[in-house]
Amino acid sequence: MTKTIAVLGAGTMGHGIAQVCAQAGYAVRLRDIDESATKRGLDAIQQMLSKGVIKEKMTQEQANAALAHITTTTELAAAVADADLIIEAVPERLDLKQRVFADVLAHASSDAILATNTSSIPIADIGATLKAEARSRLIGLHFFNPVPLMPLLEIVTSQDTSGATLKAARDLAERIGKDAIVVKDTPGFATSRLGVAIGLEAIRMLEEGVANAEDIDKAMTLGYKHPMGPLRLTDLVGLDVRLHIAETLTTKLGERFTPPQLLRDKVAKGKLGKKTGEGFHVWP
Ligand code: CAA
């Protein structure tokens, strides 16, 4: 049974995953490469919990208890030693994720579940450099931003993922209160493939002058009842993140996912969305 969870990467997704696991009572070790990153992650968790208390979604005692379940570290060995479940949430690069799991295996217990929060890279590609036994413990656990508010957990199984690993993933989903879907290991899975298709088309429409960003977003919020328009959502996710996903999907699924030039230009200028204050919209 899972008691201790290591989350590797304290960025937008990593700190959100750490928070929901801590709220469910797991002992969580949040790891990033330097202390400023772990501090930013912990600060963001504190802010989210405080807002949750203000909105009466939890008591101050529950928020305090969640925080008390989280420790931070910059040492990979300390994070993963004795952890039952290790979730990587590092940037969306295949070589980096493969390197992380190679390092993890050197320090983790031999029966730990290995999970990746990749949003588009096939699990089989990430596991390609691992031995078959380790691949049986590898699974995709795809969370959604903002993690504490989004009800879905997309579980992705490769051909090698064992039944016991899938069961552990389903148990986690239930305990953290997420609805799980189980998806075959295909590029972009179910969620990113659909979400990015709409997002890229919205950027192409902006390039072509079909309407301004505000109105393209309204088309989907008011016309289709999406909670957020596709351009604002791209800002929330991060333009750099979406660009990486689009590049992966172009390689795997073809031209229809080719990133629009406007997306490349904005990323090159550092306009990455909410986290930098500007993307397709300005974020005060
Ligand atoms: N703690 C607990 N609950 C909170 C909270 C907090 N800190 N902050 C807000 N809430 C609650 C609110 O009380 C409210 O609850 P009720 O519905 O019970 O009233 C609910 O959460 C919504 O909050 P708000 O009213 O403040 O905000 P909103 O209605 O504007 O919704 C949103 C915000 C949930 C982000 C919404 O805009 C949304 O769903 N946007 C789309 C997000 C999305 O699509 N994310 C996926 C991105 S793709 C991805 O992440 C995957 C990837 O691979 C990159």
mmCIF file of C-alpha atoms and ligand atoms in Angstrom:
data_model
loop_
_atom_site.group_PDB
_atom_site.id
_atom_site.type_symbol
_atom_site.label_atom_id
_atom_site.label_comp_id
_atom_site.label_asym_id
_atom_site.label_seq_id
_atom_site.Cartn_x
_atom_site.Cartn_y
_atom_site.Cartn_z
ATOM 1 C CA MET A 1 0.000 0.000 0.000
ATOM 2 C CA THR A 2 1.246 3.458 -0.886
ATOM 3 C CA LYS A 3 2.269 5.602 2.092
ATOM 4 C CA THR A 4 5.110 7.760 0.836
ATOM 5 C CA ILE A 5 5.124 9.620 -2.476
ATOM 6 C CA ALA A 6 8.079 11.396 -4.059
ATOM 7 C CA VAL A 7 7.218 14.154 -6.528
ATOM 8 C CA LEU A 8 10.117 15.149 -8.769
ATOM 9 C CA GLY A 9 9.809 18.724 -10.002
ATOM 10 C CA ALA A 10 8.169 21.500 -7.958
ATOM 11 C CA GLY A 11 6.846 23.516 -10.906
ATOM 12 C CA THR A 12 3.210 24.153 -11.796
ATOM 13 C CA MET A 13 2.270 20.494 -12.037
ATOM 14 C CA GLY A 14 4.672 19.093 -9.439
ATOM 15 C CA HIS A 15 3.571 21.333 -6.591
ATOM 16 C CA GLY A 16 -0.080 20.762 -7.444
ATOM 17 C CA ILE A 17 0.414 16.984 -7.403
ATOM 18 C CA ALA A 18 2.294 17.233 -4.102
ATOM 19 C CA GLN A 19 -0.574 19.252 -2.620
ATOM 20 C CA VAL A 20 -3.367 16.840 -3.532
ATOM 21 C CA CYS A 21 -1.328 13.855 -2.310
ATOM 22 C CA ALA A 22 -0.575 15.615 0.984
ATOM 23 C CA GLN A 23 -4.243 16.540 1.408
ATOM 24 C CA ALA A 24 -5.079 12.840 1.044
ATOM 25 C CA GLY A 25 -2.729 12.038 3.934
ATOM 26 C CA TYR A 26 0.279 10.651 2.055
ATOM 27 C CA ALA A 27 3.762 11.586 3.243
ATOM 28 C CA VAL A 28 5.070 13.665 0.337
ATOM 29 C CA ARG A 29 8.654 14.492 -0.575
ATOM 30 C CA LEU A 30 8.832 17.330 -3.087
ATOM 31 C CA ARG A 31 12.130 17.510 -4.925
ATOM 32 C CA ASP A 32 13.602 20.056 -7.309
ATOM 33 C CA ILE A 33 17.141 20.855 -8.373
ATOM 34 C CA ASP A 34 17.630 23.964 -6.244
ATOM 35 C CA GLU A 35 16.179 25.459 -3.095
ATOM 36 C CA SER A 36 14.624 28.455 -4.812
ATOM 37 C CA ALA A 37 12.524 26.066 -6.923
ATOM 38 C CA THR A 38 11.360 23.991 -3.949
ATOM 39 C CA LYS A 39 10.586 27.203 -2.054
ATOM 40 C CA ARG A 40 8.519 28.578 -4.956
ATOM 41 C CA GLY A 41 6.621 25.280 -5.081
ATOM 42 C CA LEU A 42 5.943 25.261 -1.352
ATOM 43 C CA ASP A 43 4.894 28.946 -1.409
ATOM 44 C CA ALA A 44 2.419 28.182 -4.198
ATOM 45 C CA ILE A 45 0.977 25.276 -2.193
ATOM 46 C CA GLN A 46 0.607 27.529 0.853
ATOM 47 C CA GLN A 47 -1.201 30.157 -1.221
ATOM 48 C CA MET A 48 -3.541 27.593 -2.756
ATOM 49 C CA LEU A 49 -4.340 26.102 0.664
ATOM 50 C CA SER A 50 -4.956 29.556 2.164
ATOM 51 C CA LYS A 51 -7.333 30.372 -0.693
ATOM 52 C CA GLY A 52 -9.049 27.034 -0.073
ATOM 53 C CA VAL A 53 -9.586 28.023 3.576
ATOM 54 C CA ILE A 54 -10.921 31.452 2.582
ATOM 55 C CA LYS A 55 -13.316 29.790 0.133
ATOM 56 C CA GLU A 56 -14.369 27.406 2.933
ATOM 57 C CA LYS A 57 -13.297 24.323 0.961
ATOM 58 C CA MET A 58 -11.227 23.190 3.941
ATOM 59 C CA THR A 59 -10.521 24.175 7.530
ATOM 60 C CA GLN A 60 -7.308 25.844 8.669
ATOM 61 C CA GLU A 61 -6.502 22.605 10.535
ATOM 62 C CA GLN A 62 -6.834 20.580 7.318
ATOM 63 C CA ALA A 63 -4.608 23.048 5.461
ATOM 64 C CA ASN A 64 -2.009 22.849 8.240
ATOM 65 C CA ALA A 65 -2.176 19.041 8.226
ATOM 66 C CA ALA A 66 -1.619 18.951 4.458
ATOM 67 C CA LEU A 67 1.410 21.223 4.740
ATOM 68 C CA ALA A 68 2.803 19.111 7.570
ATOM 69 C CA HIS A 69 2.772 16.096 5.244
ATOM 70 C CA ILE A 70 5.176 17.752 2.785
ATOM 71 C CA THR A 71 8.950 17.872 3.053
ATOM 72 C CA THR A 72 11.153 19.423 0.383
ATOM 73 C CA THR A 73 14.600 18.412 -0.733
ATOM 74 C CA THR A 74 17.094 18.981 -3.523
ATOM 75 C CA GLU A 75 18.573 15.479 -3.095
ATOM 76 C CA LEU A 76 17.106 12.911 -5.451
ATOM 77 C CA ALA A 77 18.320 9.982 -3.320
ATOM 78 C CA ALA A 78 16.661 11.412 -0.202
ATOM 79 C CA ALA A 79 13.415 12.042 -2.095
ATOM 80 C CA VAL A 80 12.987 8.577 -3.577
ATOM 81 C CA ALA A 81 14.527 6.348 -0.902
ATOM 82 C CA ASP A 82 11.734 4.146 0.519
ATOM 83 C CA ALA A 83 9.064 5.989 -1.499
ATOM 84 C CA ASP A 84 6.271 3.651 -2.623
ATOM 85 C CA LEU A 85 5.323 5.857 -5.559
ATOM 86 C CA ILE A 86 7.571 8.220 -7.500
ATOM 87 C CA ILE A 87 5.902 10.755 -9.794
ATOM 88 C CA GLU A 88 8.105 12.738 -12.141
ATOM 89 C CA ALA A 89 6.859 16.163 -13.218
ATOM 90 C CA VAL A 90 9.998 17.542 -14.857
ATOM 91 C CA PRO A 91 9.951 19.479 -18.170
ATOM 92 C CA GLU A 92 8.494 17.726 -21.200
ATOM 93 C CA ARG A 93 11.687 16.354 -22.779
ATOM 94 C CA LEU A 94 12.174 12.673 -23.498
ATOM 95 C CA ASP A 95 15.929 12.627 -22.777
ATOM 96 C CA LEU A 96 15.413 14.405 -19.451
ATOM 97 C CA LYS A 97 12.638 12.071 -18.333
ATOM 98 C CA GLN A 98 14.706 9.012 -19.285
ATOM 99 C CA ARG A 99 17.672 10.382 -17.345
ATOM 100 C CA VAL A 100 15.478 11.069 -14.293
ATOM 101 C CA PHE A 101 14.208 7.470 -14.221
ATOM 102 C CA ALA A 102 17.736 6.079 -14.647
ATOM 103 C CA ASP A 103 18.805 8.133 -11.588
ATOM 104 C CA VAL A 104 15.655 7.170 -9.687
ATOM 105 C CA LEU A 105 16.311 3.453 -10.177
ATOM 106 C CA ALA A 106 19.740 3.811 -8.601
ATOM 107 C CA HIS A 107 18.179 4.988 -5.314
ATOM 108 C CA ALA A 108 14.565 3.763 -5.174
ATOM 109 C CA SER A 109 13.289 0.552 -3.671
ATOM 110 C CA SER A 110 12.928 -2.267 -6.177
ATOM 111 C CA ASP A 111 9.130 -2.392 -5.964
ATOM 112 C CA ALA A 112 8.364 1.355 -6.123
ATOM 113 C CA ILE A 113 5.734 2.402 -8.670
ATOM 114 C CA LEU A 114 7.264 4.746 -11.274
ATOM 115 C CA ALA A 115 4.907 7.361 -12.690
ATOM 116 C CA THR A 116 5.303 10.087 -15.271
ATOM 117 C CA ASN A 117 3.130 13.170 -15.568
ATOM 118 C CA THR A 118 4.007 13.536 -19.248
ATOM 119 C CA SER A 119 1.216 15.134 -21.247
ATOM 120 C CA SER A 120 2.214 13.784 -24.651
ATOM 121 C CA ILE A 121 5.282 11.540 -24.743
ATOM 122 C CA PRO A 122 4.414 7.841 -25.069
ATOM 123 C CA ILE A 123 5.108 5.912 -21.862
ATOM 124 C CA ALA A 124 6.866 3.220 -23.935
ATOM 125 C CA ASP A 125 9.353 5.838 -25.211
ATOM 126 C CA ILE A 126 10.121 6.998 -21.676
ATOM 127 C CA GLY A 127 10.541 3.375 -20.565
ATOM 128 C CA ALA A 128 12.615 2.377 -23.604
ATOM 129 C CA THR A 129 15.892 2.683 -21.708
ATOM 130 C CA LEU A 130 14.629 0.729 -18.671
ATOM 131 C CA LYS A 131 14.778 -3.013 -18.060
ATOM 132 C CA ALA A 132 11.535 -4.965 -18.603
ATOM 133 C CA GLU A 133 10.991 -5.386 -14.856
ATOM 134 C CA ALA A 134 11.152 -1.610 -14.289
ATOM 135 C CA ARG A 135 8.899 -0.994 -17.306
ATOM 136 C CA SER A 136 6.217 -3.127 -15.653
ATOM 137 C CA ARG A 137 6.201 -0.598 -12.778
ATOM 138 C CA LEU A 138 6.019 2.433 -15.098
ATOM 139 C CA ILE A 139 2.701 4.190 -15.753
ATOM 140 C CA GLY A 140 1.415 7.582 -16.912
ATOM 141 C CA LEU A 141 -0.376 9.678 -14.300
ATOM 142 C CA HIS A 142 -1.460 12.769 -16.196
ATOM 143 C CA PHE A 143 -2.777 15.535 -13.958
ATOM 144 C CA PHE A 144 -4.441 18.812 -14.990
ATOM 145 C CA ASN A 145 -3.695 22.382 -14.052
ATOM 146 C CA PRO A 146 -4.695 23.671 -11.501
ATOM 147 C CA VAL A 147 -4.278 20.188 -10.015
ATOM 148 C CA PRO A 148 -6.275 20.752 -6.793
ATOM 149 C CA LEU A 149 -9.304 21.963 -8.778
ATOM 150 C CA MET A 150 -9.358 19.677 -11.820
ATOM 151 C CA PRO A 151 -11.292 16.444 -11.244
ATOM 152 C CA LEU A 152 -9.579 14.221 -13.856
ATOM 153 C CA LEU A 153 -6.614 11.860 -13.627
ATOM 154 C CA GLU A 154 -5.672 10.362 -17.002
ATOM 155 C CA ILE A 155 -3.964 7.020 -16.391
ATOM 156 C CA VAL A 156 -1.875 5.810 -19.315
ATOM 157 C CA THR A 157 -0.751 2.195 -19.535
ATOM 158 C CA SER A 158 1.902 0.871 -21.879
ATOM 159 C CA GLN A 159 2.036 -2.716 -23.121
ATOM 160 C CA ASP A 160 4.484 -3.449 -20.303
ATOM 161 C CA THR A 161 2.559 -1.844 -17.419
ATOM 162 C CA SER A 162 1.548 -4.571 -14.949
ATOM 163 C CA GLY A 163 -1.924 -5.055 -13.518
ATOM 164 C CA ALA A 164 -0.560 -4.339 -10.031
ATOM 165 C CA THR A 165 0.814 -0.992 -11.222
ATOM 166 C CA LEU A 166 -2.543 -0.051 -12.770
ATOM 167 C CA LYS A 167 -4.288 -1.019 -9.542
ATOM 168 C CA ALA A 168 -1.945 1.204 -7.517
ATOM 169 C CA ALA A 169 -2.744 4.086 -9.889
ATOM 170 C CA ARG A 170 -6.487 3.531 -9.577
ATOM 171 C CA ASP A 171 -6.170 3.368 -5.769
ATOM 172 C CA LEU A 172 -4.283 6.663 -5.775
ATOM 173 C CA ALA A 173 -6.964 8.319 -7.930
ATOM 174 C CA GLU A 174 -9.672 7.191 -5.560
ATOM 175 C CA ARG A 175 -7.834 8.345 -2.449
ATOM 176 C CA ILE A 176 -7.017 11.804 -3.845
ATOM 177 C CA GLY A 177 -10.586 12.191 -5.080
ATOM 178 C CA LYS A 178 -9.943 12.264 -8.820
ATOM 179 C CA ASP A 179 -12.036 10.600 -11.511
ATOM 180 C CA ALA A 180 -9.740 8.311 -13.483
ATOM 181 C CA ILE A 181 -9.838 7.405 -17.144
ATOM 182 C CA VAL A 182 -7.530 4.687 -18.476
ATOM 183 C CA VAL A 183 -6.077 5.434 -21.892
ATOM 184 C CA LYS A 184 -3.900 3.445 -24.275
ATOM 185 C CA ASP A 185 -0.329 4.591 -24.740
ATOM 186 C CA THR A 186 -0.764 6.774 -27.827
ATOM 187 C CA PRO A 187 0.813 10.196 -28.449
ATOM 188 C CA GLY A 188 -1.089 12.927 -26.622
ATOM 189 C CA PHE A 189 -3.339 10.267 -25.041
ATOM 190 C CA ALA A 190 -6.995 11.418 -24.994
ATOM 191 C CA THR A 191 -6.719 14.824 -23.354
ATOM 192 C CA SER A 192 -3.706 16.572 -24.898
ATOM 193 C CA ARG A 193 -4.527 15.315 -28.373
ATOM 194 C CA LEU A 194 -7.954 16.981 -28.247
ATOM 195 C CA GLY A 195 -6.994 20.003 -26.143
ATOM 196 C CA VAL A 196 -3.928 20.894 -28.187
ATOM 197 C CA ALA A 197 -5.832 20.472 -31.478
ATOM 198 C CA ILE A 198 -8.289 23.185 -30.395
ATOM 199 C CA GLY A 199 -5.530 25.364 -28.940
ATOM 200 C CA LEU A 200 -3.394 25.275 -32.113
ATOM 201 C CA GLU A 201 -6.387 25.990 -34.346
ATOM 202 C CA ALA A 202 -7.260 29.014 -32.168
ATOM 203 C CA ILE A 203 -3.700 30.338 -32.629
ATOM 204 C CA ARG A 204 -3.924 29.829 -36.392
ATOM 205 C CA MET A 205 -7.242 31.723 -36.389
ATOM 206 C CA LEU A 206 -5.562 34.597 -34.532
ATOM 207 C CA GLU A 207 -2.726 34.571 -37.103
ATOM 208 C CA GLU A 208 -5.256 34.693 -39.940
ATOM 209 C CA GLY A 209 -7.124 37.607 -38.325
ATOM 210 C CA VAL A 210 -10.398 35.688 -37.994
ATOM 211 C CA ALA A 211 -11.077 37.582 -34.730
ATOM 212 C CA ASN A 212 -9.096 39.012 -31.823
ATOM 213 C CA ALA A 213 -7.938 36.830 -28.892
ATOM 214 C CA GLU A 214 -10.768 37.938 -26.619
ATOM 215 C CA ASP A 215 -13.436 37.038 -29.176
ATOM 216 C CA ILE A 216 -11.857 33.706 -30.182
ATOM 217 C CA ASP A 217 -11.941 32.782 -26.491
ATOM 218 C CA LYS A 218 -15.535 33.972 -26.146
ATOM 219 C CA ALA A 219 -16.473 31.730 -29.088
ATOM 220 C CA MET A 220 -15.724 28.731 -26.896
ATOM 221 C CA THR A 221 -16.700 30.048 -23.440
ATOM 222 C CA LEU A 222 -20.052 31.465 -24.470
ATOM 223 C CA GLY A 223 -20.754 29.327 -27.521
ATOM 224 C CA TYR A 224 -19.571 25.967 -26.218
ATOM 225 C CA LYS A 225 -19.541 26.534 -22.459
ATOM 226 C CA HIS A 226 -15.842 25.755 -22.053
ATOM 227 C CA PRO A 227 -14.702 27.159 -18.682
ATOM 228 C CA MET A 228 -11.901 29.044 -20.427
ATOM 229 C CA GLY A 229 -11.200 29.993 -24.038
ATOM 230 C CA PRO A 230 -8.434 28.083 -25.882
ATOM 231 C CA LEU A 231 -6.007 31.039 -25.927
ATOM 232 C CA ARG A 232 -6.445 31.847 -22.242
ATOM 233 C CA LEU A 233 -6.022 28.141 -21.509
ATOM 234 C CA THR A 234 -2.799 28.077 -23.552
ATOM 235 C CA ASP A 235 -1.631 30.992 -21.368
ATOM 236 C CA LEU A 236 -2.506 29.022 -18.232
ATOM 237 C CA VAL A 237 -0.730 25.858 -19.385
ATOM 238 C CA GLY A 238 2.295 27.774 -20.714
ATOM 239 C CA LEU A 239 3.089 28.509 -24.361
ATOM 240 C CA ASP A 240 6.419 26.696 -24.051
ATOM 241 C CA VAL A 241 4.670 23.596 -22.694
ATOM 242 C CA ARG A 242 2.131 23.628 -25.531
ATOM 243 C CA LEU A 243 4.917 24.135 -28.088
ATOM 244 C CA HIS A 244 6.781 21.057 -26.777
ATOM 245 C CA ILE A 245 3.573 19.010 -26.911
ATOM 246 C CA ALA A 246 2.794 20.192 -30.459
ATOM 247 C CA GLU A 247 6.325 19.292 -31.577
ATOM 248 C CA THR A 248 6.008 15.801 -30.074
ATOM 249 C CA LEU A 249 2.602 15.277 -31.667
ATOM 250 C CA THR A 250 3.838 16.500 -35.072
ATOM 251 C CA THR A 251 6.565 13.855 -34.992
ATOM 252 C CA LYS A 252 4.163 11.145 -33.930
ATOM 253 C CA LEU A 253 0.827 12.065 -35.547
ATOM 254 C CA GLY A 254 1.788 14.271 -38.474
ATOM 255 C CA GLU A 255 1.510 17.751 -39.943
ATOM 256 C CA ARG A 256 -1.856 18.613 -38.418
ATOM 257 C CA PHE A 257 -0.092 19.369 -35.121
ATOM 258 C CA THR A 258 2.572 21.657 -36.674
ATOM 259 C CA PRO A 259 3.053 24.566 -34.234
ATOM 260 C CA PRO A 260 1.878 27.901 -35.717
ATOM 261 C CA GLN A 261 4.621 30.494 -36.296
ATOM 262 C CA LEU A 262 2.882 32.888 -33.861
ATOM 263 C CA LEU A 263 3.340 30.327 -31.062
ATOM 264 C CA ARG A 264 7.041 29.952 -31.892
ATOM 265 C CA ASP A 265 7.493 33.742 -32.008
ATOM 266 C CA LYS A 266 5.873 34.308 -28.628
ATOM 267 C CA VAL A 267 7.925 31.558 -26.988
ATOM 268 C CA ALA A 268 11.117 33.013 -28.527
ATOM 269 C CA LYS A 269 10.199 36.401 -26.991
ATOM 270 C CA GLY A 270 9.649 34.821 -23.559
ATOM 271 C CA LYS A 271 5.893 35.481 -23.670
ATOM 272 C CA LEU A 272 5.009 32.162 -22.079
ATOM 273 C CA GLY A 273 1.576 33.021 -20.681
ATOM 274 C CA LYS A 274 0.394 33.507 -17.107
ATOM 275 C CA LYS A 275 3.745 32.599 -15.540
ATOM 276 C CA THR A 276 5.568 35.443 -17.360
ATOM 277 C CA GLY A 277 2.659 37.936 -17.261
ATOM 278 C CA GLU A 278 1.873 37.779 -20.983
ATOM 279 C CA GLY A 279 0.989 35.230 -23.645
ATOM 280 C CA PHE A 280 -2.047 35.691 -25.858
ATOM 281 C CA HIS A 281 -3.475 37.847 -23.073
ATOM 282 C CA VAL A 282 -1.889 40.118 -20.473
ATOM 283 C CA TRP A 283 -1.979 38.731 -16.917
ATOM 284 C CA PRO A 284 -1.852 41.455 -14.276
HETATM 285 N N1 CAA B 1 -8.769 25.550 -3.035
HETATM 286 C C1 CAA B 1 -9.920 24.836 -3.102
HETATM 287 N N2 CAA B 1 -10.956 25.168 -3.906
HETATM 288 C C2 CAA B 1 -10.819 26.281 -4.645
HETATM 289 C C3 CAA B 1 -9.669 27.064 -4.615
HETATM 290 C C4 CAA B 1 -8.616 26.654 -3.771
HETATM 291 N N3 CAA B 1 -7.495 27.340 -3.677
HETATM 292 N N4 CAA B 1 -9.811 28.098 -5.469
HETATM 293 C C5 CAA B 1 -11.020 27.956 -6.020
HETATM 294 N N5 CAA B 1 -11.636 26.861 -5.529
HETATM 295 C C6 CAA B 1 -12.964 26.365 -5.884
HETATM 296 C C7 CAA B 1 -13.987 27.463 -5.836
HETATM 297 O O1 CAA B 1 -14.498 27.642 -4.550
HETATM 298 C C8 CAA B 1 -15.037 26.950 -6.808
HETATM 299 O O2 CAA B 1 -15.761 25.923 -6.187
HETATM 300 P P1 CAA B 1 -17.363 25.778 -6.429
HETATM 301 O O3 CAA B 1 -17.473 25.384 -7.876
HETATM 302 O O4 CAA B 1 -17.771 24.693 -5.486
HETATM 303 O O5 CAA B 1 -17.919 27.102 -6.135
HETATM 304 C C9 CAA B 1 -14.181 26.292 -7.887
HETATM 305 O O6 CAA B 1 -12.945 25.925 -7.250
HETATM 306 C C10 CAA B 1 -13.882 27.234 -9.053
HETATM 307 O O7 CAA B 1 -13.142 28.325 -8.561
HETATM 308 P P2 CAA B 1 -13.313 29.858 -9.027
HETATM 309 O O8 CAA B 1 -14.762 30.206 -9.074
HETATM 310 O O9 CAA B 1 -12.424 30.712 -8.206
HETATM 311 O O10 CAA B 1 -12.659 29.883 -10.456
HETATM 312 P P3 CAA B 1 -13.311 29.640 -11.841
HETATM 313 O O11 CAA B 1 -14.735 29.268 -11.764
HETATM 314 O O12 CAA B 1 -12.883 30.802 -12.622
HETATM 315 O O13 CAA B 1 -12.517 28.320 -12.322
HETATM 316 C C11 CAA B 1 -10.770 27.074 -13.203
HETATM 317 C C12 CAA B 1 -11.133 28.295 -12.398
HETATM 318 C C13 CAA B 1 -11.109 25.820 -12.417
HETATM 319 C C14 CAA B 1 -9.272 27.128 -13.441
HETATM 320 C C15 CAA B 1 -11.574 27.100 -14.538
HETATM 321 O O14 CAA B 1 -11.344 28.309 -15.205
HETATM 322 C C16 CAA B 1 -11.213 25.980 -15.460
HETATM 323 O O15 CAA B 1 -11.665 24.846 -15.301
HETATM 324 N N6 CAA B 1 -10.387 26.300 -16.472
HETATM 325 C C17 CAA B 1 -9.893 25.300 -17.413
HETATM 326 C C18 CAA B 1 -8.672 24.648 -16.843
HETATM 327 C C19 CAA B 1 -8.178 23.547 -17.716
HETATM 328 O O16 CAA B 1 -8.698 23.236 -18.770
HETATM 329 N N7 CAA B 1 -7.092 22.908 -17.271
HETATM 330 C C20 CAA B 1 -6.432 21.844 -18.006
HETATM 331 C C21 CAA B 1 -5.252 22.398 -18.710
HETATM 332 S S1 CAA B 1 -4.405 21.175 -19.642
HETATM 333 C C22 CAA B 1 -3.388 20.501 -18.503
HETATM 334 O O17 CAA B 1 -3.216 20.938 -17.415
HETATM 335 C C23 CAA B 1 -2.715 19.260 -18.912
HETATM 336 C C24 CAA B 1 -1.462 19.422 -19.603
HETATM 337 O O18 CAA B 1 -0.984 18.401 -20.027
HETATM 338 C C25 CAA B 1 -0.719 20.652 -19.814
#
